[in-house]
Short mmCIF file of C-alpha atoms (C1' of nucleotides) in Angstrom, two decimals:
data_model
loop_
_atom_site.label_atom_id
_atom_site.label_comp_id
_atom_site.label_asym_id
_atom_site.label_seq_id
_atom_site.Cartn_x
_atom_site.Cartn_y
_atom_site.Cartn_z
CA MET A 142 27.00 -4.62 2.67
CA SER A 143 24.30 -2.22 3.72
CA ASP A 144 20.60 -2.87 4.05
CA PRO A 145 18.96 -2.43 0.66
CA ASP A 146 15.83 -4.06 2.04
CA ASN A 147 15.32 -1.24 4.46
CA PHE A 148 12.24 0.29 2.92
CA ARG A 149 12.15 3.14 5.39
CA GLN A 150 15.75 4.08 4.70
CA ARG A 151 15.02 3.98 0.98
CA VAL A 152 12.08 6.34 1.33
CA PHE A 153 14.20 8.85 3.23
CA GLN A 154 16.80 8.85 0.49
CA ILE A 155 14.18 9.33 -2.24
CA ILE A 156 12.34 12.15 -0.53
CA ALA A 157 15.61 13.85 0.31
CA ALA A 158 16.33 13.94 -3.42
CA ILE A 159 13.19 15.86 -4.35
CA PRO A 160 14.26 19.25 -5.74
CA THR A 161 12.80 22.43 -4.30
CA GLY A 162 9.68 23.63 -6.05
CA GLN A 163 8.65 20.12 -7.05
CA VAL A 164 6.30 17.61 -5.51
CA THR A 165 5.72 13.89 -5.75
CA THR A 166 3.10 11.37 -4.73
CA TYR A 167 3.28 8.64 -2.12
CA GLY A 168 2.73 6.06 -4.84
CA ASN A 169 5.64 7.43 -6.82
CA VAL A 170 7.96 7.30 -3.82
CA ALA A 171 6.77 3.80 -2.98
CA GLN A 172 7.46 2.65 -6.51
CA LEU A 173 10.94 4.15 -6.48
CA ALA A 174 11.48 2.49 -3.12
CA GLY A 175 10.74 -0.86 -4.70
CA SER A 176 7.11 -1.40 -3.67
CA PRO A 177 4.56 0.40 -5.86
CA ARG A 178 1.77 -0.84 -3.59
CA ALA A 179 3.33 0.43 -0.38
CA ALA A 180 2.26 4.04 -0.85
CA ARG A 181 0.43 3.81 2.46
CA GLN A 182 3.52 2.76 4.27
CA VAL A 183 5.37 5.77 2.90
CA GLY A 184 3.03 8.03 4.79
CA GLY A 185 3.18 5.74 7.78
CA VAL A 186 6.96 6.05 7.85
CA LEU A 187 6.83 9.82 7.58
CA LYS A 188 4.34 9.99 10.41
CA LYS A 189 6.88 8.36 12.70
CA LEU A 190 9.68 10.47 11.33
CA PRO A 191 12.62 11.11 13.68
CA GLU A 192 12.89 14.69 14.82
CA GLY A 193 16.48 15.04 13.72
CA SER A 194 15.57 14.53 10.07
CA THR A 195 15.61 17.56 7.82
CA LEU A 196 13.60 15.58 5.33
CA PRO A 197 11.34 17.64 3.02
CA TRP A 198 8.35 15.41 3.74
CA HIS A 199 6.07 18.30 2.81
CA ARG A 200 6.90 17.68 -0.85
CA VAL A 201 5.09 14.37 -0.73
CA ILE A 202 1.36 14.47 -1.45
CA ASN A 203 -1.31 12.07 -2.64
CA ARG A 204 -2.11 11.23 -6.22
CA HIS A 205 -4.89 13.84 -6.34
CA GLY A 206 -2.31 16.56 -5.90
CA GLU A 207 -3.70 17.24 -2.47
CA ILE A 208 -2.32 17.11 1.02
CA SER A 209 -3.56 14.01 2.78
CA LEU A 210 -2.94 15.43 6.21
CA GLN A 211 -5.48 17.27 8.30
CA GLY A 212 -5.58 19.93 10.94
CA GLU A 213 -2.44 21.83 11.83
CA ASP A 214 -0.18 19.48 9.91
CA PHE A 215 -2.17 20.20 6.79
CA LYS A 216 -1.71 23.93 7.08
CA ARG A 217 1.96 23.52 7.88
CA GLN A 218 2.58 21.44 4.78
CA ARG A 219 0.59 23.83 2.62
CA GLN A 220 2.61 26.78 3.89
CA ALA A 221 5.86 24.91 3.29
CA LEU A 222 4.88 24.24 -0.31
CA LEU A 223 3.73 27.80 -0.90
CA ALA A 224 7.08 28.99 0.45
CA GLU A 225 8.81 26.90 -2.21
CA GLY A 226 6.84 28.43 -5.05
CA ILE A 227 4.16 25.77 -5.37
CA VAL A 228 0.83 27.22 -6.40
CA PHE A 229 -2.34 25.71 -5.00
CA LYS A 230 -5.30 25.74 -7.33
CA LYS A 231 -8.53 25.11 -5.48
CA GLY A 232 -6.52 23.45 -2.75
CA LYS A 233 -4.76 21.22 -5.22
CA VAL A 234 -1.38 21.18 -6.90
CA ASP A 235 -0.93 20.70 -10.61
CA LEU A 236 0.97 17.44 -10.71
CA GLU A 237 1.41 17.84 -14.45
CA LYS A 238 3.44 20.94 -13.79
CA TYR A 239 5.05 20.36 -10.39
CA GLY A 240 5.15 16.60 -10.56
CA TRP A 241 8.69 15.52 -9.84
CA LYS A 242 10.35 13.62 -12.63
CA TRP A 243 13.75 12.06 -12.50
"C1'" DG B 1056 5.19 -14.66 15.96
"C1'" DT B 1057 0.45 -12.61 15.49
"C1'" DT B 1058 -2.50 -8.59 15.29
"C1'" DT B 1059 -3.54 -3.80 14.40
"C1'" DT B 1060 -2.85 0.29 12.09
"C1'" DG B 1061 -2.56 3.78 8.44
"C1'" DA B 1062 0.19 11.06 5.72
"C1'" DC B 1063 -2.54 5.56 -0.31
"C1'" DT B 1064 -4.34 3.85 -4.68
"C1'" DG B 1065 -7.44 1.70 -7.94
"C1'" DT B 1066 -11.86 0.17 -9.23
"C1'" DA B 1067 -16.90 0.40 -8.86
"C1'" DC B 1068 -21.33 2.91 -8.39
"C1'" DG C 44 -16.85 14.71 -11.10
"C1'" DG C 45 -17.40 12.78 -6.38
"C1'" DT C 46 -18.26 9.06 -3.00
"C1'" DA C 47 -17.73 4.21 -1.33
"C1'" DC C 48 -15.44 -0.20 -0.79
"C1'" DA C 49 -11.51 -3.37 -1.08
"C1'" DG C 50 -6.67 -4.47 -1.60
"C1'" DC C 51 -1.84 -3.97 -0.52
"C1'" DC C 52 2.48 -3.30 2.20
"C1'" DA C 53 5.57 -2.31 5.92
"C1'" DA C 54 6.29 -0.84 10.67
"C1'" DA C 55 4.89 -0.78 15.59
"C1'" DA C 56 2.48 -2.94 19.66
#
DNA sequence: GTTTTGACTGTAC
DNA sequence: GGTACAGCCAAAA
């Protein structure tokens, strides 16, 4: 059949399923992808994201509720989240409130 | 096939 | 509460 072992493909599917106005952590995505310890790789995959993907990668943040990126990418992600109704408190997001739950 | 890298997380101080 | 170090995993060179 298909390639269920394709971690990268799995991550895309998971992130694509995140509803607007909600956020999730890399660790959460990694766990859903089948490897709870591969949170790092989740970011690594998104960094090499294909341009044709309309994937809402901006809804993925670290476990501190903060954006792990820096520089322009950081601001871009923050703006994207603000545009979706996410409220930043002291530069952080309330995962208890916006944390994505299945 | 081996080595290097990294948008993370957990534990320790 | 914040900072520092180590571990883990998958993809790219």
